[in-house]
Tab-separated table of C-alpha atoms and ligand atoms in Angstrom:
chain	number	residue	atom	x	y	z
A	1	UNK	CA	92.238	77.107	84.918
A	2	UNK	CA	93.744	78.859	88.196
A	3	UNK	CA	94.673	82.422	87.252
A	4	UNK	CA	97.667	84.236	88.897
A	5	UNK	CA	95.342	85.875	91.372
A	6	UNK	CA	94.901	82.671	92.842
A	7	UNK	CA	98.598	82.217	93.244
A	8	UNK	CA	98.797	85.914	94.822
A	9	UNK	CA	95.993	85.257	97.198
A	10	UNK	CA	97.230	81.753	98.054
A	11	UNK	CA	100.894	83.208	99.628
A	12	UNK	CA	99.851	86.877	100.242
A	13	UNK	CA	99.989	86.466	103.895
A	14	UNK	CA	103.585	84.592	103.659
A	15	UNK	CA	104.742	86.913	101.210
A	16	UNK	CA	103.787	90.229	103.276
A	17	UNK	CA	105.768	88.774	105.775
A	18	UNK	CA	109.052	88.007	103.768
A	19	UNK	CA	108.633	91.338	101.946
A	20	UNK	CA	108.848	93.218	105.376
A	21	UNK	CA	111.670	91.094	107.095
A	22	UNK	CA	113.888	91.498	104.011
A	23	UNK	CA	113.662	95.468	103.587
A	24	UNK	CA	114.247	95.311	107.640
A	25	UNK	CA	117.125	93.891	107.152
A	26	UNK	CA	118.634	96.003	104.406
A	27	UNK	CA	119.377	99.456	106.006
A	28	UNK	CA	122.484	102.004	105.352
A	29	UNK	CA	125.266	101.669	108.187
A	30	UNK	CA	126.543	104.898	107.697
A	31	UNK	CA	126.606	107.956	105.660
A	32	UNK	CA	128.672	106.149	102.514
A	33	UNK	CA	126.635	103.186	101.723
A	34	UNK	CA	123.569	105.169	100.812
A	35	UNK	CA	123.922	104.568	97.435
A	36	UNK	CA	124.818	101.603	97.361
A	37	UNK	CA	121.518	100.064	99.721
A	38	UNK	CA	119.261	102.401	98.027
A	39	UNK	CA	120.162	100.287	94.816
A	40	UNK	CA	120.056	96.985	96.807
A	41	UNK	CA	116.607	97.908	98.180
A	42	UNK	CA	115.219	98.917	94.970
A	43	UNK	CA	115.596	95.675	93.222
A	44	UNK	CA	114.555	93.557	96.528
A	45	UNK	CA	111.921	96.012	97.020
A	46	UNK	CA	110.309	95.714	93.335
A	47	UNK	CA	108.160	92.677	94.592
A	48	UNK	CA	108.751	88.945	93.047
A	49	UNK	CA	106.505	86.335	93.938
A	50	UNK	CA	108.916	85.451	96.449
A	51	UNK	CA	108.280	81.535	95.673
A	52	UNK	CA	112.174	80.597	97.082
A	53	UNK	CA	112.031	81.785	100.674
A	54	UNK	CA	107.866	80.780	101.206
A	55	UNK	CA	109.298	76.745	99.388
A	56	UNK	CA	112.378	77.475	102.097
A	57	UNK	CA	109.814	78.195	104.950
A	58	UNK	CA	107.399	76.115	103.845
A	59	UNK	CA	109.614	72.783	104.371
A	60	UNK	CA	111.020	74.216	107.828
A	61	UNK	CA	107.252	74.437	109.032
A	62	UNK	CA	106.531	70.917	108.026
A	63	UNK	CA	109.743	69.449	109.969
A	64	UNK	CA	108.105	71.212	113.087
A	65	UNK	CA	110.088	74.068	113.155
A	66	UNK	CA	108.915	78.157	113.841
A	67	UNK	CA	109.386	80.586	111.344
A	68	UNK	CA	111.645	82.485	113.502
A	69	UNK	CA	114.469	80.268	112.841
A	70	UNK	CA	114.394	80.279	109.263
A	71	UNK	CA	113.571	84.090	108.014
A	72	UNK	CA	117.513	85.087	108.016
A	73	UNK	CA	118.056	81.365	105.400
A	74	UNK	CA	114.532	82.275	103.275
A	75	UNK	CA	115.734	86.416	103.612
A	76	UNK	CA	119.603	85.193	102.335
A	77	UNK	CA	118.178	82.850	99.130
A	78	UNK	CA	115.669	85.739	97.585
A	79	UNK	CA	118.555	88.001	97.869
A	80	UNK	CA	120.801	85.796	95.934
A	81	UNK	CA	117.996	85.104	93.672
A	82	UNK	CA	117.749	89.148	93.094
A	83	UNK	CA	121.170	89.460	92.652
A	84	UNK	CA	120.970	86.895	89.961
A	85	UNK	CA	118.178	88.752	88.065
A	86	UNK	CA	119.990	91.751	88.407
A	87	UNK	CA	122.870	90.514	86.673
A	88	UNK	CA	121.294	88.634	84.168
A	89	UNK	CA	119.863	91.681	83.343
A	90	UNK	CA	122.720	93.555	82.374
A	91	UNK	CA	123.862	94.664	78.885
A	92	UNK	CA	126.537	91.969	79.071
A	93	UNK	CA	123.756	88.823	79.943
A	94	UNK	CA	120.067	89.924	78.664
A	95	UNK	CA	119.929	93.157	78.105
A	96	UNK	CA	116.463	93.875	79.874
A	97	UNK	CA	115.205	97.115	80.538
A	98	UNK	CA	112.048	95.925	82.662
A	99	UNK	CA	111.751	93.530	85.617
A	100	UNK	CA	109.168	93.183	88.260
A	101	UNK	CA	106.924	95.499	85.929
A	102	UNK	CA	110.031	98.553	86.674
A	103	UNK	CA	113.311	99.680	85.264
A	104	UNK	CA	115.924	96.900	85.773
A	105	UNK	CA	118.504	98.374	88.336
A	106	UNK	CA	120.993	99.474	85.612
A	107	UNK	CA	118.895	101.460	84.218
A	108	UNK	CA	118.458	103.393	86.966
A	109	UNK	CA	121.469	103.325	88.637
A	110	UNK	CA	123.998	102.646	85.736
A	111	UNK	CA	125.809	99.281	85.178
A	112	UNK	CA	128.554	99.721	87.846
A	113	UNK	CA	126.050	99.703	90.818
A	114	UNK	CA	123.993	97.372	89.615
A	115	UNK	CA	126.890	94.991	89.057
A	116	UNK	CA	127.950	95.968	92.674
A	117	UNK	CA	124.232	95.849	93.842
A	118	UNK	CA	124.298	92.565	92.819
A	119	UNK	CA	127.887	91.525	94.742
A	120	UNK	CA	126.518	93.100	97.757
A	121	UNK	CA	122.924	91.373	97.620
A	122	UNK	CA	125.269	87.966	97.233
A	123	UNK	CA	128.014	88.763	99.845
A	124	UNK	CA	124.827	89.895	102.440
A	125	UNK	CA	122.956	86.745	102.227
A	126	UNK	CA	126.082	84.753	103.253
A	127	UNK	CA	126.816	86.956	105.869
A	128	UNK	CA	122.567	87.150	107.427
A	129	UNK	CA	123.220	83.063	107.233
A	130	UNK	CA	126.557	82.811	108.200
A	131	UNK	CA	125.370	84.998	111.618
A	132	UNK	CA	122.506	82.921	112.137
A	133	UNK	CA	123.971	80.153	112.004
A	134	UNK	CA	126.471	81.065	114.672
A	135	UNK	CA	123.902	81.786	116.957
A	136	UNK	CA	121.912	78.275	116.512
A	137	UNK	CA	122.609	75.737	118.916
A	138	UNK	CA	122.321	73.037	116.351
A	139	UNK	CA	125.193	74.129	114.359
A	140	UNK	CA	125.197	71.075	112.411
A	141	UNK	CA	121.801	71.489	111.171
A	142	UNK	CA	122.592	75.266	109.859
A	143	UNK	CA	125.821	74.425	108.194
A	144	UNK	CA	124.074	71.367	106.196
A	145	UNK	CA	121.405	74.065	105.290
A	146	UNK	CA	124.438	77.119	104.347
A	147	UNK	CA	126.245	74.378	102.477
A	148	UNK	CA	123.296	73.320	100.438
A	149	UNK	CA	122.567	77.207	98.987
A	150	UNK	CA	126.062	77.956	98.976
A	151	UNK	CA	126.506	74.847	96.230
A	152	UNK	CA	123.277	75.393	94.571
A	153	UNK	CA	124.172	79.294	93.829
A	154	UNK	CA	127.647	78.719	92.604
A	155	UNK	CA	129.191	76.727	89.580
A	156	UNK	CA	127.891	73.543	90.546
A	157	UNK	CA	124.236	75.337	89.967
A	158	UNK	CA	122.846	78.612	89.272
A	159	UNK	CA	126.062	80.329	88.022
A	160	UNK	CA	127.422	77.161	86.154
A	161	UNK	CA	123.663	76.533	84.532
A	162	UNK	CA	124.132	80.458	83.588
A	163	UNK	CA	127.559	79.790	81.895
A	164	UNK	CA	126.593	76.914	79.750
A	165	UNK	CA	123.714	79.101	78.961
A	166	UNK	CA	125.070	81.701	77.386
A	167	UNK	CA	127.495	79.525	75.383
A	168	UNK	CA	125.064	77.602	74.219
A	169	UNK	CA	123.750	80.842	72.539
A	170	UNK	CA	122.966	81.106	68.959
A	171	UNK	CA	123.877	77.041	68.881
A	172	UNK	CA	122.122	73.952	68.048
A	173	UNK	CA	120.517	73.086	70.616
A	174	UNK	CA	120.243	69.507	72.356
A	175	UNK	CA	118.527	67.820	74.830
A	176	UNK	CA	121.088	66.732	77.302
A	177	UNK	CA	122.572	70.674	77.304
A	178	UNK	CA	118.841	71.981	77.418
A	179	UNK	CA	118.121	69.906	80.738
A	180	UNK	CA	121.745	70.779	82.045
A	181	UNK	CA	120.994	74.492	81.967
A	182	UNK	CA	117.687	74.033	83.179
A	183	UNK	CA	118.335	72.062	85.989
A	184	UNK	CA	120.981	74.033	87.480
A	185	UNK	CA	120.363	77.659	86.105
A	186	UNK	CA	116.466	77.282	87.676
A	187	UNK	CA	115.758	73.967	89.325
A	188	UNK	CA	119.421	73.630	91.890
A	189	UNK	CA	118.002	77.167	93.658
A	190	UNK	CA	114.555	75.980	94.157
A	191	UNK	CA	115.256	72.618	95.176
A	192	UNK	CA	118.094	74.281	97.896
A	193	UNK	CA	115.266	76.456	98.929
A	194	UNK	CA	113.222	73.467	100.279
A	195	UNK	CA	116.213	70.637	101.097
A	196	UNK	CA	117.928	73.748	103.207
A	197	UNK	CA	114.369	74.493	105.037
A	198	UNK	CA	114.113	70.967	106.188
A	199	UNK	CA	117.858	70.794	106.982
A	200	UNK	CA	117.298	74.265	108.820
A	201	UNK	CA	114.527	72.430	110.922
A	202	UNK	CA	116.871	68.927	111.408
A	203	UNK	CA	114.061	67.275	109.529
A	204	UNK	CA	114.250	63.700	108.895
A	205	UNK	CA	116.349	62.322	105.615
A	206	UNK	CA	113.302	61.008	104.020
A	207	UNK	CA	111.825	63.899	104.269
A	208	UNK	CA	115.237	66.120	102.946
A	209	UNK	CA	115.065	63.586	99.958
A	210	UNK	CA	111.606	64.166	99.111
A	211	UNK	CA	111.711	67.900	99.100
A	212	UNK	CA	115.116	67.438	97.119
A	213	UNK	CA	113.143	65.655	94.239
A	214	UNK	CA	109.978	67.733	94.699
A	215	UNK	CA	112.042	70.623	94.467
A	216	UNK	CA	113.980	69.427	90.924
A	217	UNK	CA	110.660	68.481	89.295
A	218	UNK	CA	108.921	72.024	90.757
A	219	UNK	CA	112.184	74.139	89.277
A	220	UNK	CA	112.309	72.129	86.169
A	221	UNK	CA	108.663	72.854	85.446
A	222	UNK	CA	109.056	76.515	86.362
A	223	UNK	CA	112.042	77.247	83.763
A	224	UNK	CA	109.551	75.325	81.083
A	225	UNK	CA	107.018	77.717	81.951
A	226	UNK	CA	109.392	80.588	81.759
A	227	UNK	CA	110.482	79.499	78.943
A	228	UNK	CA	106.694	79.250	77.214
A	229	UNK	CA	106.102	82.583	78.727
A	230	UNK	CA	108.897	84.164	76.915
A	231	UNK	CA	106.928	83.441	73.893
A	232	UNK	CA	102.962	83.152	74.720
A	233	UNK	CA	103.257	85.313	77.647
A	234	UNK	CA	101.762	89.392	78.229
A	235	UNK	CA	104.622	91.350	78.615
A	236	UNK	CA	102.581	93.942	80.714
A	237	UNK	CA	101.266	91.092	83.142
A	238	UNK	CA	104.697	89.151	83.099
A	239	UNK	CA	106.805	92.316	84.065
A	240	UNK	CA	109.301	91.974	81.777
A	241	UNK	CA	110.050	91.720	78.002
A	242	UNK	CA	108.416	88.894	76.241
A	243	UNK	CA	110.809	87.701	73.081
A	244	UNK	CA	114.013	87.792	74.775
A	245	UNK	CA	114.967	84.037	74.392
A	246	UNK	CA	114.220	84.146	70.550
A	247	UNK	CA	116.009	87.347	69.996
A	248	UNK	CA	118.902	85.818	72.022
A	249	UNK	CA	118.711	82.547	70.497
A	250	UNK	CA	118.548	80.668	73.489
A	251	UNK	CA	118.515	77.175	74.574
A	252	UNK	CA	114.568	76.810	75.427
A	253	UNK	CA	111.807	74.158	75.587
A	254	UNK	CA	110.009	75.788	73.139
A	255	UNK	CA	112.881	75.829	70.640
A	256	UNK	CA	113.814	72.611	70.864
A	257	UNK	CA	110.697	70.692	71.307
A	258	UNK	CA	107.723	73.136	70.424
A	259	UNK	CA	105.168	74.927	72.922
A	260	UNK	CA	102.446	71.844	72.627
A	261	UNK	CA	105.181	69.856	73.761
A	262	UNK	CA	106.743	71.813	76.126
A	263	UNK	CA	103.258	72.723	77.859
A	264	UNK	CA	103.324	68.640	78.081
A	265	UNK	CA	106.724	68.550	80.238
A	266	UNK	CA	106.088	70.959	82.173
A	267	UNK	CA	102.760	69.095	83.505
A	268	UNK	CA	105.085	66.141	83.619
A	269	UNK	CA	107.328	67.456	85.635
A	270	UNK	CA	104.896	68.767	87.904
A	271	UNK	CA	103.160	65.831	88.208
A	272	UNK	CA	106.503	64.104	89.554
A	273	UNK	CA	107.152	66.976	91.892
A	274	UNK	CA	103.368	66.057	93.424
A	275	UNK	CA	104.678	62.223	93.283
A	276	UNK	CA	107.677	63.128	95.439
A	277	UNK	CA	105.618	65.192	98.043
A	278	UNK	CA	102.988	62.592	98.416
A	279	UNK	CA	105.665	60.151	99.606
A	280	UNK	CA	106.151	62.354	102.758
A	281	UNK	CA	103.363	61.230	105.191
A	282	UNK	CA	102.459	64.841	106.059
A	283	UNK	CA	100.998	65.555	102.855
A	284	UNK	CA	101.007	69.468	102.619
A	285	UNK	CA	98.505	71.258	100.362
A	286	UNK	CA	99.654	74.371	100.359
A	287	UNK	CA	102.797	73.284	98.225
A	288	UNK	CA	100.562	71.050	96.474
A	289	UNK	CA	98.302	74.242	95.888
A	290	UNK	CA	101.137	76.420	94.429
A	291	UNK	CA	102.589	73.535	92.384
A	292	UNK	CA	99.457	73.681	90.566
A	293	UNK	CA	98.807	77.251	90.277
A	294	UNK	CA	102.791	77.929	89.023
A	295	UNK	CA	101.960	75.654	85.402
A	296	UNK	CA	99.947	77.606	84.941
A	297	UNK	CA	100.755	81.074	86.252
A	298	UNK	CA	100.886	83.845	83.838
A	299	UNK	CA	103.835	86.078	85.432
B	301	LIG	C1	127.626	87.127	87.816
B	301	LIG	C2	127.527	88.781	85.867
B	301	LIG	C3	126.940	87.650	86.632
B	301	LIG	C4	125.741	87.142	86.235
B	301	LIG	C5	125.033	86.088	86.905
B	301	LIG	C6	123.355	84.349	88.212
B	301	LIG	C7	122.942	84.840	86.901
B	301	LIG	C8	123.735	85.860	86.217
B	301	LIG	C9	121.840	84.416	86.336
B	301	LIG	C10	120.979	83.455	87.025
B	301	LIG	C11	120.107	82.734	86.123
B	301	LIG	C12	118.707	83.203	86.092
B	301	LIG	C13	118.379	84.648	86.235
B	301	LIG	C14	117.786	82.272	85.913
B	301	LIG	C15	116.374	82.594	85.701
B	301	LIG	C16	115.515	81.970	86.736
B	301	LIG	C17	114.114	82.555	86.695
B	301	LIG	C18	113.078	81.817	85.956
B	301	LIG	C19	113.882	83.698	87.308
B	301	LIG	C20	112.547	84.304	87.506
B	301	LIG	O1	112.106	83.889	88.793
B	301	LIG	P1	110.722	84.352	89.403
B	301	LIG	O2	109.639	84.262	88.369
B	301	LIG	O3	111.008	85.902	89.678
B	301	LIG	O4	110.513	83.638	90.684
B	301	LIG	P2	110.321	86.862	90.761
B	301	LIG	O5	110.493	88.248	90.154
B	301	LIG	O6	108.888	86.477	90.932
B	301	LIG	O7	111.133	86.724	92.001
């Protein structure tokens, strides 16, 4: 079984390169915002496998495109994705005290600047997109790709997945809510990630379609892994708390199905994510490659 090194090795050279581009770009104006980047940079800076913007390059290099024109779009969706961790990380959401193996950002910068790390992380990614966009000559192309995150971040996907979330807390849990929550708390970021690169790129529709579904099935199986992680996981390897679902009484896989079954959909779901790439003729192995080594990642 692929171990998480393998995943590391197999997008250390992309991730370096987002890893440097997005602390470039996040850089005090003046002497006022110090404290206010400093916590910004501290959360972005904590690492994360930084699956979202490689998925988001990823697709933009296999609709012909240079990286160039996609860093500010895969810079913009990991710092949305940070904000969101740094939220749900709050007293009022999870209540975690470690995340990317650190101290989440409230605890070391209290809960107002983390909130307001958070905002700012969300408001900058819309305005590095917004700017690039402006600049592109195929305007078209970059608003399809803006419009696309912009959706999949908000209440029609990661926010409204959160909401129904947490008020399905401490409830009986069914199946139709379960795959609600999953698929846009999780699954509607990744799958933006890749229909945005290929939008980004002007990529043809079949090819926006197949990344759409490859992208579902790929964030689908991801939350299911979270999910088992939560409870068969290493806290020390995972870099956060294991246990936090069951203490919170969450809607998960495992709790409504069982880990023997849940390990089963998430290889389903993976296995229809590979089904959905192969229908592209440019069959890419390097997404096939991390598909594979995310069921069964261990952090
Ligand atoms: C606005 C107060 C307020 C809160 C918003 C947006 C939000 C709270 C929560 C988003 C939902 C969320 C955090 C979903 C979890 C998705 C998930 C599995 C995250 C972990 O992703 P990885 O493993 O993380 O890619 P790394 O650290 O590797 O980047």
């Amino acid at each position: 079984m692929p171990s998480q090194f393998d995943l590391k090795a197999l997008t250390d050279a992309d991730k370096r390169k987002i890893d440097s581009y997005l602390l470039a770009c996040l850089k005090p104006s003046g002497r006022f915002d110090s404290a206010i980047v400093e916590a910004m940079r501290y959360s972005v800076g904590a690492g994360g496998k930084r699956l979202r913007a490689i998925m988001l390059l990823q697709a933009h290099r296999n609709c012909g495109a240079d990286d160039a024109a996609a860093m500010p779009f895969a810079a913009a969706i990991e710092f949305i994705h940070t904000y969101s961790l740094i939220h749900d990380d709050l007293p009022a959401m999870d209540d975690d005290d470690l995340r990317r193996g650190k101290p989440t950002n409230h605890v070391v910068y209290g809960e107002a600047m983390a909130i307001l790390a958070g905002d700012a992380l969300l408001n900058f990614a819309f305005e590095q997109m917004i700017a690039h966009v402006a600049a592109m000559s195929d305007k078209g192309a970059g608003l399809s790709a803006l419009q696309t995150i912009a959706r999949a971040a908000g209440v029609n996907g990661m926010l409204g997945g959160q909401a129904v979330d947490i008020a399905a807390e401490g409830k009986p849990i069914d199946e139709d809510t379960l795959n609600y929550i999953h698929t846009h708390k999780t699954a509607a970021l990744i799958e933006a990630a890749l229909v945005a690169g290929a939008q980004l790129a002007a990529g043809p529709q079949r090819k926006v379609e197949a990344y759409r579904a490859f992208g579902h099935h790929l964030g689908m199986a991801f939350q299911i892994v979270d999910d088992i992680l939560d409870v068969e996981g290493d806290s020390a390897v995972l870099g956060k708390a294991t246990g936090v679902d069951g203490a919170h009484h969450k809607a998960t896989y495992p709790a409504l199905y069982g880990l023997l079954e849940s390990h089963k959909r998430a290889q389903y779901h993976t296995e229809e994510a590979l089904a959905a790439l192969d229908k592209i003729a440019d069959r890419d192995s390097y997404l096939h490659a991390i598909s594979r080594h995310l069921l069964h990642r261990a952090n």
